PDB file of C-alpha atoms in Angstrom:
ATOM      1  CA  MET A  30      42.254  48.242-121.531  1.00  0.00           C
ATOM      2  CA  ILE A  31      43.441  46.555-118.859  1.00  0.00           C
ATOM      3  CA  VAL A  32      41.211  44.728-116.393  1.00  0.00           C
ATOM      4  CA  VAL A  33      42.491  43.979-112.878  1.00  0.00           C
ATOM      5  CA  LEU A  34      40.438  41.174-110.999  1.00  0.00           C
ATOM      6  CA  ILE A  35      40.469  41.308-107.307  1.00  0.00           C
ATOM      7  CA  GLY A  36      39.024  39.290-104.530  1.00  0.00           C
ATOM      8  CA  TYR A  37      39.883  36.990-101.649  1.00  0.00           C
ATOM      9  CA  MET A  38      41.550  33.322-102.672  1.00  0.00           C
ATOM     10  CA  ALA A  39      39.018  30.958-104.570  1.00  0.00           C
ATOM     11  CA  SER A  40      37.016  33.688-105.643  1.00  0.00           C
ATOM     12  CA  GLY A  41      37.612  32.705-108.745  1.00  0.00           C
ATOM     13  CA  LYS A  42      40.029  35.370-110.176  1.00  0.00           C
ATOM     14  CA  SER A  43      42.713  33.052-112.000  1.00  0.00           C
ATOM     15  CA  THR A  44      39.633  30.921-113.491  1.00  0.00           C
ATOM     16  CA  ILE A  45      37.597  33.877-114.584  1.00  0.00           C
ATOM     17  CA  GLY A  46      40.610  35.826-115.751  1.00  0.00           C
ATOM     18  CA  LYS A  47      41.716  32.682-117.991  1.00  0.00           C
ATOM     19  CA  MET A  48      38.102  32.725-119.268  1.00  0.00           C
ATOM     20  CA  LEU A  49      37.581  36.099-120.188  1.00  0.00           C
ATOM     21  CA  ALA A  50      41.121  36.866-121.450  1.00  0.00           C
ATOM     22  CA  GLU A  51      40.489  34.050-123.870  1.00  0.00           C
ATOM     23  CA  LYS A  52      37.013  35.419-124.612  1.00  0.00           C
ATOM     24  CA  LEU A  53      38.390  39.078-125.384  1.00  0.00           C
ATOM     25  CA  ASN A  54      41.905  37.850-126.885  1.00  0.00           C
ATOM     26  CA  TYR A  55      43.504  39.493-124.100  1.00  0.00           C
ATOM     27  CA  ASP A  56      46.830  38.100-122.576  1.00  0.00           C
ATOM     28  CA  PHE A  57      46.348  36.460-118.913  1.00  0.00           C
ATOM     29  CA  ILE A  58      48.516  37.480-116.571  1.00  0.00           C
ATOM     30  CA  ASP A  59      48.719  36.290-112.458  1.00  0.00           C
ATOM     31  CA  LEU A  60      50.748  38.918-110.637  1.00  0.00           C
ATOM     32  CA  ASP A  61      52.175  36.345-108.386  1.00  0.00           C
ATOM     33  CA  ASP A  62      53.285  34.181-111.663  1.00  0.00           C
ATOM     34  CA  TYR A  63      54.876  37.146-112.951  1.00  0.00           C
ATOM     35  CA  ILE A  64      56.568  37.971-109.695  1.00  0.00           C
ATOM     36  CA  GLU A  65      57.971  34.456-109.875  1.00  0.00           C
ATOM     37  CA  THR A  66      58.964  34.708-113.382  1.00  0.00           C
ATOM     38  CA  SER A  67      60.857  37.911-112.750  1.00  0.00           C
ATOM     39  CA  GLU A  68      62.347  36.791-109.730  1.00  0.00           C
ATOM     40  CA  ASN A  69      63.446  33.640-110.706  1.00  0.00           C
ATOM     41  CA  LYS A  70      61.816  32.199-107.595  1.00  0.00           C
ATOM     42  CA  PRO A  71      58.536  31.027-105.965  1.00  0.00           C
ATOM     43  CA  VAL A  72      56.667  33.610-103.977  1.00  0.00           C
ATOM     44  CA  SER A  73      56.963  31.119-100.974  1.00  0.00           C
ATOM     45  CA  ASN A  74      61.001  31.350-101.602  1.00  0.00           C
ATOM     46  CA  ILE A  75      60.923  35.197-101.940  1.00  0.00           C
ATOM     47  CA  PHE A  76      58.886  35.338 -98.347  1.00  0.00           C
ATOM     48  CA  LYS A  77      61.319  32.536 -96.735  1.00  0.00           C
ATOM     49  CA  THR A  78      64.497  34.011 -97.905  1.00  0.00           C
ATOM     50  CA  LYS A  79      63.936  37.985 -98.780  1.00  0.00           C
ATOM     51  CA  GLY A  80      60.912  38.276 -96.068  1.00  0.00           C
ATOM     52  CA  GLU A  81      57.026  39.727 -96.549  1.00  0.00           C
ATOM     53  CA  ILE A  82      58.591  43.396 -97.052  1.00  0.00           C
ATOM     54  CA  TYR A  83      60.591  42.784 -99.802  1.00  0.00           C
ATOM     55  CA  PHE A  84      57.731  40.791-101.541  1.00  0.00           C
ATOM     56  CA  ARG A  85      55.251  43.228-100.797  1.00  0.00           C
ATOM     57  CA  LYS A  86      57.947  46.137-102.136  1.00  0.00           C
ATOM     58  CA  GLN A  87      58.082  44.211-105.376  1.00  0.00           C
ATOM     59  CA  GLU A  88      54.796  43.168-105.584  1.00  0.00           C
ATOM     60  CA  THR A  89      54.020  47.036-105.960  1.00  0.00           C
ATOM     61  CA  HIS A  90      57.034  47.434-108.259  1.00  0.00           C
ATOM     62  CA  TYR A  91      55.763  44.646-110.545  1.00  0.00           C
ATOM     63  CA  LEU A  92      52.070  45.866-110.470  1.00  0.00           C
ATOM     64  CA  LYS A  93      52.917  49.307-111.433  1.00  0.00           C
ATOM     65  CA  GLU A  94      55.256  47.923-114.390  1.00  0.00           C
ATOM     66  CA  LEU A  95      52.037  45.976-115.588  1.00  0.00           C
ATOM     67  CA  LEU A  96      49.911  48.692-115.419  1.00  0.00           C
ATOM     68  CA  GLN A  97      52.014  51.022-117.376  1.00  0.00           C
ATOM     69  CA  SER A  98      53.312  48.706-119.798  1.00  0.00           C
ATOM     70  CA  LYS A  99      51.181  46.422-121.114  1.00  0.00           C
ATOM     71  CA  ASN A 100      47.655  46.668-123.008  1.00  0.00           C
ATOM     72  CA  ASN A 101      45.156  44.585-123.541  1.00  0.00           C
ATOM     73  CA  ILE A 102      45.674  42.393-120.430  1.00  0.00           C
ATOM     74  CA  VAL A 103      43.320  40.568-117.521  1.00  0.00           C
ATOM     75  CA  LEU A 104      45.398  40.679-114.684  1.00  0.00           C
ATOM     76  CA  SER A 105      44.563  38.764-111.598  1.00  0.00           C
ATOM     77  CA  LEU A 106      45.628  40.294-108.110  1.00  0.00           C
ATOM     78  CA  GLY A 107      46.766  38.135-105.347  1.00  0.00           C
ATOM     79  CA  GLY A 108      44.033  38.260-102.525  1.00  0.00           C
ATOM     80  CA  GLY A 109      46.203  40.353-100.456  1.00  0.00           C
ATOM     81  CA  THR A 110      47.833  42.747-103.000  1.00  0.00           C
ATOM     82  CA  PRO A 111      45.139  45.590-102.932  1.00  0.00           C
ATOM     83  CA  CYS A 112      45.186  45.768 -99.135  1.00  0.00           C
ATOM     84  CA  PHE A 113      48.948  46.463 -98.996  1.00  0.00           C
ATOM     85  CA  GLY A 114      50.863  49.691 -99.130  1.00  0.00           C
ATOM     86  CA  ASP A 115      48.876  52.248-101.664  1.00  0.00           C
ATOM     87  CA  ASN A 116      48.293  48.990-104.440  1.00  0.00           C
ATOM     88  CA  MET A 117      44.555  49.666-104.641  1.00  0.00           C
ATOM     89  CA  ASP A 118      45.053  53.514-105.119  1.00  0.00           C
ATOM     90  CA  ILE A 119      47.457  52.483-107.870  1.00  0.00           C
ATOM     91  CA  VAL A 120      45.066  50.346-109.924  1.00  0.00           C
ATOM     92  CA  LEU A 121      42.358  53.107-109.118  1.00  0.00           C
ATOM     93  CA  ASN A 122      44.520  55.970-110.499  1.00  0.00           C
ATOM     94  CA  SER A 123      45.587  53.895-113.790  1.00  0.00           C
ATOM     95  CA  ASN A 124      43.561  53.551-116.510  1.00  0.00           C
ATOM     96  CA  ALA A 125      42.393  49.740-115.569  1.00  0.00           C
ATOM     97  CA  LYS A 126      39.140  48.916-114.689  1.00  0.00           C
ATOM     98  CA  SER A 127      39.042  47.272-111.657  1.00  0.00           C
ATOM     99  CA  ILE A 128      36.432  44.590-110.718  1.00  0.00           C
ATOM    100  CA  TYR A 129      35.748  42.605-107.138  1.00  0.00           C
ATOM    101  CA  LEU A 130      34.696  39.474-107.342  1.00  0.00           C
ATOM    102  CA  ARG A 131      32.739  39.099-104.558  1.00  0.00           C
ATOM    103  CA  THR A 132      32.236  35.177-102.976  1.00  0.00           C
ATOM    104  CA  SER A 133      30.458  34.818-100.158  1.00  0.00           C
ATOM    105  CA  ILE A 134      32.050  33.218 -97.072  1.00  0.00           C
ATOM    106  CA  ASN A 135      30.186  29.795 -97.556  1.00  0.00           C
ATOM    107  CA  THR A 136      31.147  29.579-100.978  1.00  0.00           C
ATOM    108  CA  LEU A 137      35.251  30.007-100.359  1.00  0.00           C
ATOM    109  CA  VAL A 138      34.948  27.430 -97.197  1.00  0.00           C
ATOM    110  CA  GLU A 139      33.572  25.120 -99.867  1.00  0.00           C
ATOM    111  CA  ARG A 140      36.054  25.991-102.250  1.00  0.00           C
ATOM    112  CA  LEU A 141      38.753  26.387-100.019  1.00  0.00           C
ATOM    113  CA  LYS A 142      38.198  23.300 -97.525  1.00  0.00           C
ATOM    114  CA  THR A 143      39.437  20.921-100.585  1.00  0.00           C
ATOM    115  CA  GLU A 144      42.718  22.642-101.560  1.00  0.00           C
ATOM    116  CA  LYS A 145      43.944  23.362 -98.128  1.00  0.00           C
ATOM    117  CA  SER A 146      47.282  22.002 -98.674  1.00  0.00           C
ATOM    118  CA  LYS A 147      47.868  23.999-101.701  1.00  0.00           C
ATOM    119  CA  ARG A 148      47.036  27.316 -99.964  1.00  0.00           C
ATOM    120  CA  PRO A 149      49.962  27.998 -97.350  1.00  0.00           C
ATOM    121  CA  LEU A 150      47.945  30.754 -95.415  1.00  0.00           C
ATOM    122  CA  ILE A 151      44.880  28.463 -94.361  1.00  0.00           C
ATOM    123  CA  ALA A 152      47.131  24.867 -94.525  1.00  0.00           C
ATOM    124  CA  HIS A 153      47.559  24.762 -90.723  1.00  0.00           C
ATOM    125  CA  ILE A 154      43.471  25.053 -90.309  1.00  0.00           C
ATOM    126  CA  GLU A 155      42.020  21.820 -88.946  1.00  0.00           C
ATOM    127  CA  THR A 156      38.076  22.303 -88.656  1.00  0.00           C
ATOM    128  CA  ASP A 157      35.479  23.791 -90.970  1.00  0.00           C
ATOM    129  CA  GLU A 158      34.410  25.938 -88.378  1.00  0.00           C
ATOM    130  CA  SER A 159      38.239  27.637 -87.790  1.00  0.00           C
ATOM    131  CA  LEU A 160      38.335  27.998 -91.964  1.00  0.00           C
ATOM    132  CA  ILE A 161      34.965  29.870 -91.430  1.00  0.00           C
ATOM    133  CA  GLU A 162      36.352  32.132 -88.612  1.00  0.00           C
ATOM    134  CA  PHE A 163      39.822  32.515 -90.442  1.00  0.00           C
ATOM    135  CA  ILE A 164      38.026  33.776 -93.899  1.00  0.00           C
ATOM    136  CA  GLY A 165      35.568  35.909 -92.204  1.00  0.00           C
ATOM    137  CA  LYS A 166      38.037  37.801 -90.377  1.00  0.00           C
ATOM    138  CA  HIS A 167      40.345  38.174 -93.468  1.00  0.00           C
ATOM    139  CA  LEU A 168      37.312  38.967 -95.441  1.00  0.00           C
ATOM    140  CA  PHE A 169      36.150  41.898 -92.604  1.00  0.00           C
ATOM    141  CA  GLU A 170      40.006  43.332 -92.883  1.00  0.00           C
ATOM    142  CA  ARG A 171      40.048  43.397 -96.551  1.00  0.00           C
ATOM    143  CA  VAL A 172      36.772  43.948 -97.911  1.00  0.00           C
ATOM    144  CA  ALA A 173      37.114  47.825 -97.438  1.00  0.00           C
ATOM    145  CA  TYR A 174      39.914  47.764 -99.924  1.00  0.00           C
ATOM    146  CA  TYR A 175      38.060  45.206-102.293  1.00  0.00           C
ATOM    147  CA  ASN A 176      34.905  47.694-102.274  1.00  0.00           C
ATOM    148  CA  LYS A 177      37.146  50.229-103.983  1.00  0.00           C
ATOM    149  CA  ALA A 178      36.978  48.742-107.129  1.00  0.00           C
ATOM    150  CA  ASN A 179      35.463  50.030-110.281  1.00  0.00           C
ATOM    151  CA  LEU A 180      32.824  47.468-110.400  1.00  0.00           C
ATOM    152  CA  ILE A 181      31.710  44.581-107.844  1.00  0.00           C
ATOM    153  CA  LEU A 182      30.384  41.139-109.295  1.00  0.00           C
ATOM    154  CA  SER A 183      28.595  38.804-107.148  1.00  0.00           C
ATOM    155  CA  THR A 184      29.967  35.507-108.450  1.00  0.00           C
ATOM    156  CA  ASP A 185      27.653  32.952-105.964  1.00  0.00           C
ATOM    157  CA  ASN A 186      25.496  30.561-107.312  1.00  0.00           C
ATOM    158  CA  LYS A 187      26.658  31.376-111.286  1.00  0.00           C
ATOM    159  CA  ALA A 188      28.193  29.524-113.692  1.00  0.00           C
ATOM    160  CA  GLU A 189      31.535  30.637-114.637  1.00  0.00           C
ATOM    161  CA  ASN A 190      30.227  31.195-118.721  1.00  0.00           C
ATOM    162  CA  ASP A 191      27.880  33.721-116.806  1.00  0.00           C
ATOM    163  CA  ILE A 192      29.811  35.744-114.681  1.00  0.00           C
ATOM    164  CA  VAL A 193      32.395  36.367-118.147  1.00  0.00           C
ATOM    165  CA  GLU A 194      29.377  36.880-119.932  1.00  0.00           C
ATOM    166  CA  GLU A 195      28.186  39.563-116.929  1.00  0.00           C
ATOM    167  CA  LEU A 196      31.732  40.994-117.113  1.00  0.00           C
ATOM    168  CA  VAL A 197      32.068  41.748-121.025  1.00  0.00           C
ATOM    169  CA  ALA A 198      28.512  43.389-120.454  1.00  0.00           C
ATOM    170  CA  ASN A 199      29.846  45.754-117.955  1.00  0.00           C
ATOM    171  CA  LEU A 200      33.081  46.188-119.464  1.00  0.00           C
ATOM    172  CA  PHE A 201      31.621  47.358-123.168  1.00  0.00           C
TER     173      PHE A 201
END
């Protein structure tokens, strides 16, 4: 089985994905890491040197490659991946189980405000109010794609282990 985790940045895709993969004895793959390894350069450099259009084409290419060639993986997508091209349809038309880790704006802000410097998309945002506004606008644009997932799981006020247990119960 292939499990695809989608959601906004800081929704827990990597943390929960690694825990879920370990519990299921699956491989964990972060799509951005896979792209970086395949392209032999960081995503930020791909954006700088080749542009977003090139990156998005490669993102779709590698997404298809993983969905077609791998079994028993937990695949974490970038927050924007489902929203570009026909990526969400590609996921939905594969044999993968897609899961949206739904996380409230307040929880996302709490998680992101301490790690803005590691997140180029929000590094320039100076106040909590601006961060709330940015995330709210972004989520509004993306939620229609996220909501197409096979399963929507709210993560607010839940321990990571409880989220993993809930996912396992819903997958099998």
